[in-house]
Amino acid sequence: MIFKSLASLGIGAAQVDTRLNQQTFYAGDSVQGVVFIQGGQAEQQIDDIYLYLVIHYLRNNKKTSFILQEYQLSKSFVIQANETKEIPFQIHLPLVTPMSTGSYPIYLKTGLDIKMAIDPSDEDLIEVLPHPTVQNCLKQIEDSEFILYQIYNQYDPEAKPFGFQQVFQFRPIGRYHGYIDELNVVFNLSDSEVLMNLEMIRANQSFYTTLSWNPHELGHVYVNGQQTLTNPTNKLKEILSRKLV
């Protein structure tokens, strides 16, 4: 009985360790790994193994953690004292998973749900790279004589579907230096649509352009709701070459 009482306080209780097959992913990728559970000094019932995809964003000028996605890895089971269990898993990162940076890390948090006890947990940092579609657009912006100088995640209750947005901030070089102060870019991806919002700032004025397209139909791009027959890269290049009026 004393072992069960101590386990409820986290002393001699079951431990969890998640091991991933790799640490670097693109948004939308699948993640594979194994959850290792080591039983403690007493039998315990595990009601659930939960896995959280955790990001960070700014809210009221304060960095806050946010659970972007929750995954259930197992149903209820009992682990005996000193028993070892291995739970393999495969999950998918949402397409809207932001790029990870030093200031805005992303990690997977694994936990065991044990009633009347302190839940043991494990955290694993992962590196998330932008989806290839986003990478292509960012490269086109850099090729148009802009340089990326800041990336941040910002709480936005109106942003769908998760209430935040990742902002890529560019500054002009070359021909745009002194003419455009800043270019802010935000993406929102789904299986059927790529949405790209551009904000050009000049002398405290903002000029907005929205591009959207179906990733499976690259010959049709909508600019501020108007359809054009071109591919996204060419249309973005055309927009960035225009002079603001």
CSV table of C-alpha atoms in Angstrom, one decimal:
chain,number,residue,atom,x,y,z
A,1,MET,CA,0.0,0.0,0.0
A,2,ILE,CA,2.8,2.4,0.8
A,3,PHE,CA,4.1,2.1,-2.8
A,4,LYS,CA,0.7,3.1,-4.3
A,5,SER,CA,0.5,6.0,-1.9
A,6,LEU,CA,4.0,7.2,-2.9
A,7,ALA,CA,3.2,6.7,-6.6
A,8,SER,CA,0.2,9.0,-6.3
A,9,LEU,CA,2.6,11.7,-5.2
A,10,GLY,CA,4.9,11.0,-8.2
A,11,ILE,CA,7.4,9.0,-6.1
A,12,GLY,CA,8.3,5.7,-7.6
A,13,ALA,CA,5.6,6.2,-10.3
A,14,ALA,CA,5.5,5.2,-13.9
A,15,GLN,CA,7.8,7.2,-16.2
A,16,VAL,CA,7.3,8.2,-19.9
A,17,ASP,CA,9.9,8.8,-22.6
A,18,THR,CA,9.0,9.6,-26.2
A,19,ARG,CA,11.6,8.9,-29.0
A,20,LEU,CA,11.0,10.3,-32.4
A,21,ASN,CA,12.3,8.7,-35.6
A,22,GLN,CA,13.6,12.2,-36.7
A,23,GLN,CA,13.5,15.7,-35.3
A,24,THR,CA,13.0,17.9,-38.5
A,25,PHE,CA,9.8,18.1,-40.4
A,26,TYR,CA,7.8,20.2,-42.9
A,27,ALA,CA,4.4,21.5,-42.0
A,28,GLY,CA,1.9,18.8,-43.0
A,29,ASP,CA,4.4,15.9,-42.5
A,30,SER,CA,3.7,12.8,-40.5
A,31,VAL,CA,5.7,12.2,-37.3
A,32,GLN,CA,6.6,8.7,-36.2
A,33,GLY,CA,8.0,7.5,-32.9
A,34,VAL,CA,7.6,5.3,-29.9
A,35,VAL,CA,6.4,6.1,-26.4
A,36,PHE,CA,8.3,4.1,-23.8
A,37,ILE,CA,6.6,3.6,-20.5
A,38,GLN,CA,8.5,2.3,-17.5
A,39,GLY,CA,6.4,1.0,-14.6
A,40,GLY,CA,7.2,2.2,-11.1
A,41,GLN,CA,7.1,0.5,-7.8
A,42,ALA,CA,3.4,-0.2,-7.9
A,43,GLU,CA,0.7,-1.2,-10.4
A,44,GLN,CA,-0.9,1.9,-11.9
A,45,GLN,CA,-3.8,2.4,-14.3
A,46,ILE,CA,-3.0,4.6,-17.3
A,47,ASP,CA,-6.3,6.2,-18.5
A,48,ASP,CA,-4.8,7.9,-21.5
A,49,ILE,CA,-1.5,8.7,-23.3
A,50,TYR,CA,-1.8,12.2,-24.7
A,51,LEU,CA,0.5,14.0,-27.1
A,52,TYR,CA,0.3,17.7,-27.5
A,53,LEU,CA,1.8,19.8,-30.3
A,54,VAL,CA,2.8,23.0,-28.5
A,55,ILE,CA,3.7,26.3,-30.1
A,56,HIS,CA,4.2,29.8,-28.8
A,57,TYR,CA,2.8,33.2,-29.8
A,58,LEU,CA,2.6,36.8,-28.6
A,59,ARG,CA,-0.5,37.8,-26.8
A,60,ASN,CA,-0.7,41.2,-25.1
A,61,ASN,CA,3.1,41.5,-25.7
A,62,LYS,CA,3.7,38.3,-23.6
A,63,LYS,CA,4.9,35.0,-25.1
A,64,THR,CA,2.3,32.3,-24.4
A,65,SER,CA,2.3,28.6,-25.1
A,66,PHE,CA,-0.6,27.2,-27.1
A,67,ILE,CA,-1.7,23.6,-27.8
A,68,LEU,CA,-2.1,23.6,-31.6
A,69,GLN,CA,-3.2,19.9,-31.8
A,70,GLU,CA,-3.9,17.1,-29.3
A,71,TYR,CA,-3.5,13.5,-30.2
A,72,GLN,CA,-4.7,10.4,-28.3
A,73,LEU,CA,-2.3,7.6,-28.5
A,74,SER,CA,-3.8,4.8,-26.4
A,75,LYS,CA,-6.8,3.7,-24.5
A,76,SER,CA,-6.9,2.8,-20.8
A,77,PHE,CA,-4.5,0.0,-19.6
A,78,VAL,CA,-2.7,-1.2,-16.5
A,79,ILE,CA,1.1,-1.2,-16.2
A,80,GLN,CA,2.5,-3.5,-13.6
A,81,ALA,CA,5.3,-2.6,-11.3
A,82,ASN,CA,8.7,-2.4,-13.2
A,83,GLU,CA,6.9,-3.4,-16.4
A,84,THR,CA,8.1,-1.8,-19.7
A,85,LYS,CA,5.6,-1.0,-22.5
A,86,GLU,CA,6.3,0.4,-26.0
A,87,ILE,CA,3.6,2.3,-27.8
A,88,PRO,CA,4.4,3.1,-31.5
A,89,PHE,CA,2.6,6.0,-33.1
A,90,GLN,CA,2.2,8.1,-36.2
A,91,ILE,CA,0.6,11.6,-36.2
A,92,HIS,CA,0.3,14.4,-38.8
A,93,LEU,CA,1.4,18.0,-38.3
A,94,PRO,CA,-1.3,20.4,-39.4
A,95,LEU,CA,-0.5,22.4,-42.6
A,96,VAL,CA,-0.8,25.6,-40.6
A,97,THR,CA,2.0,24.5,-38.2
A,98,PRO,CA,4.3,27.6,-38.0
A,99,MET,CA,7.9,27.5,-38.8
A,100,SER,CA,10.0,26.9,-35.6
A,101,THR,CA,12.6,29.5,-34.6
A,102,GLY,CA,14.8,30.1,-31.6
A,103,SER,CA,12.3,32.6,-30.2
A,104,TYR,CA,9.3,30.5,-31.0
A,105,PRO,CA,10.2,26.9,-30.4
A,106,ILE,CA,7.8,24.0,-31.1
A,107,TYR,CA,7.7,20.8,-29.1
A,108,LEU,CA,5.7,17.6,-28.6
A,109,LYS,CA,4.6,17.0,-25.0
A,110,THR,CA,3.7,13.5,-24.0
A,111,GLY,CA,1.9,12.7,-20.8
A,112,LEU,CA,0.3,9.8,-19.0
A,113,ASP,CA,-3.2,10.5,-17.6
A,114,ILE,CA,-3.2,8.7,-14.2
A,115,LYS,CA,-6.2,9.3,-11.9
A,116,MET,CA,-5.4,10.5,-8.4
A,117,ALA,CA,-1.7,10.9,-9.2
A,118,ILE,CA,0.7,13.4,-10.6
A,119,ASP,CA,0.9,12.9,-14.4
A,120,PRO,CA,4.4,12.1,-15.6
A,121,SER,CA,5.3,13.9,-18.9
A,122,ASP,CA,8.1,14.3,-21.5
A,123,GLU,CA,8.9,17.1,-23.9
A,124,ASP,CA,10.7,16.8,-27.2
A,125,LEU,CA,11.7,19.9,-29.2
A,126,ILE,CA,11.2,19.5,-33.0
A,127,GLU,CA,12.3,21.6,-35.9
A,128,VAL,CA,9.5,22.6,-38.3
A,129,LEU,CA,10.3,24.0,-41.7
A,130,PRO,CA,7.8,25.9,-43.9
A,131,HIS,CA,5.7,23.9,-46.3
A,132,PRO,CA,7.4,23.7,-49.7
A,133,THR,CA,4.7,26.0,-51.2
A,134,VAL,CA,5.5,28.6,-48.5
A,135,GLN,CA,9.2,28.2,-49.2
A,136,ASN,CA,8.7,28.9,-52.9
A,137,CYS,CA,6.9,32.1,-52.2
A,138,LEU,CA,9.4,33.3,-49.6
A,139,LYS,CA,12.2,32.6,-52.2
A,140,GLN,CA,10.4,34.6,-54.8
A,141,ILE,CA,10.1,37.6,-52.4
A,142,GLU,CA,13.8,37.4,-51.6
A,143,ASP,CA,14.6,37.2,-55.4
A,144,SER,CA,12.5,40.4,-55.8
A,145,GLU,CA,15.1,42.3,-53.6
A,146,PHE,CA,13.6,41.9,-50.1
A,147,ILE,CA,15.4,40.4,-47.2
A,148,LEU,CA,13.7,38.5,-44.3
A,149,TYR,CA,14.6,40.0,-41.0
A,150,GLN,CA,12.0,38.8,-38.5
A,151,ILE,CA,9.5,36.0,-38.0
A,152,TYR,CA,7.0,36.0,-35.1
A,153,ASN,CA,3.7,34.4,-34.1
A,154,GLN,CA,0.9,36.7,-33.1
A,155,TYR,CA,-2.3,36.0,-31.4
A,156,ASP,CA,-5.3,36.9,-33.6
A,157,PRO,CA,-8.8,35.8,-32.5
A,158,GLU,CA,-10.1,36.3,-36.0
A,159,ALA,CA,-7.5,34.1,-37.7
A,160,LYS,CA,-8.8,30.7,-38.7
A,161,PRO,CA,-8.7,28.0,-37.6
A,162,PHE,CA,-6.5,28.4,-34.5
A,163,GLY,CA,-6.6,32.1,-33.6
A,164,PHE,CA,-3.0,33.0,-34.4
A,165,GLN,CA,-0.8,33.9,-37.4
A,166,GLN,CA,2.8,33.7,-38.2
A,167,VAL,CA,4.2,36.8,-39.8
A,168,PHE,CA,7.2,37.0,-42.1
A,169,GLN,CA,8.7,40.5,-42.1
A,170,PHE,CA,10.8,41.6,-45.0
A,171,ARG,CA,12.8,44.8,-45.6
A,172,PRO,CA,13.6,46.1,-49.0
A,173,ILE,CA,17.1,46.2,-50.5
A,174,GLY,CA,18.2,47.4,-53.9
A,175,ARG,CA,15.7,49.3,-55.9
A,176,TYR,CA,13.0,49.3,-53.1
A,177,HIS,CA,15.3,50.7,-50.4
A,178,GLY,CA,13.9,54.0,-49.1
A,179,TYR,CA,10.7,53.5,-51.1
A,180,ILE,CA,9.0,50.6,-49.2
A,181,ASP,CA,9.5,50.5,-45.5
A,182,GLU,CA,8.4,46.9,-44.8
A,183,LEU,CA,6.6,43.9,-46.3
A,184,ASN,CA,4.6,41.6,-44.0
A,185,VAL,CA,3.5,38.2,-45.3
A,186,VAL,CA,1.1,35.8,-43.7
A,187,PHE,CA,0.1,32.3,-45.1
A,188,ASN,CA,-2.9,30.1,-44.3
A,189,LEU,CA,-2.8,26.6,-45.9
A,190,SER,CA,-5.4,23.9,-46.2
A,191,ASP,CA,-5.7,20.8,-48.4
A,192,SER,CA,-7.7,22.8,-51.0
A,193,GLU,CA,-6.4,26.4,-50.7
A,194,VAL,CA,-3.3,28.5,-50.2
A,195,LEU,CA,-4.1,31.9,-48.9
A,196,MET,CA,-1.3,34.5,-48.9
A,197,ASN,CA,-1.7,38.0,-47.5
A,198,LEU,CA,0.7,40.8,-48.3
A,199,GLU,CA,1.0,44.1,-46.5
A,200,MET,CA,3.3,46.7,-47.9
A,201,ILE,CA,4.0,49.6,-45.6
A,202,ARG,CA,5.2,53.0,-46.8
A,203,ALA,CA,5.2,56.2,-44.7
A,204,ASN,CA,2.8,54.7,-42.1
A,205,GLN,CA,0.4,53.7,-44.9
A,206,SER,CA,-0.5,50.0,-45.5
A,207,PHE,CA,-1.3,48.5,-48.9
A,208,TYR,CA,-2.9,45.1,-48.8
A,209,THR,CA,-3.1,42.3,-51.4
A,210,THR,CA,-4.5,38.8,-51.0
A,211,LEU,CA,-3.6,35.9,-53.2
A,212,SER,CA,-5.4,32.6,-53.1
A,213,TRP,CA,-5.2,29.5,-55.2
A,214,ASN,CA,-5.9,25.8,-55.2
A,215,PRO,CA,-2.5,23.9,-54.8
A,216,HIS,CA,-3.8,21.3,-57.3
A,217,GLU,CA,-4.8,24.0,-60.0
A,218,LEU,CA,-1.8,26.3,-60.2
A,219,GLY,CA,-3.0,28.0,-63.4
A,220,HIS,CA,-5.8,29.9,-61.6
A,221,VAL,CA,-4.9,32.5,-59.0
A,222,TYR,CA,-7.3,34.9,-57.3
A,223,VAL,CA,-6.0,38.4,-56.5
A,224,ASN,CA,-8.3,40.3,-54.1
A,225,GLY,CA,-11.0,37.9,-55.2
A,226,GLN,CA,-10.5,38.4,-58.9
A,227,GLN,CA,-9.4,35.4,-61.0
A,228,THR,CA,-6.3,35.6,-63.1
A,229,LEU,CA,-4.9,32.9,-65.4
A,230,THR,CA,-1.4,32.6,-64.3
A,231,ASN,CA,0.7,30.6,-61.8
A,232,PRO,CA,1.2,31.9,-58.2
A,233,THR,CA,5.0,32.5,-58.6
A,234,ASN,CA,4.6,34.7,-61.7
A,235,LYS,CA,1.7,36.6,-60.1
A,236,LEU,CA,3.6,37.2,-56.9
A,237,LYS,CA,6.6,38.4,-59.0
A,238,GLU,CA,4.4,40.8,-60.9
A,239,ILE,CA,2.8,42.3,-57.8
A,240,LEU,CA,6.2,42.8,-56.1
A,241,SER,CA,7.5,44.7,-59.2
A,242,ARG,CA,4.7,47.2,-59.1
A,243,LYS,CA,5.2,50.8,-57.9
A,244,LEU,CA,2.9,51.9,-55.1
A,245,VAL,CA,0.8,54.9,-55.9
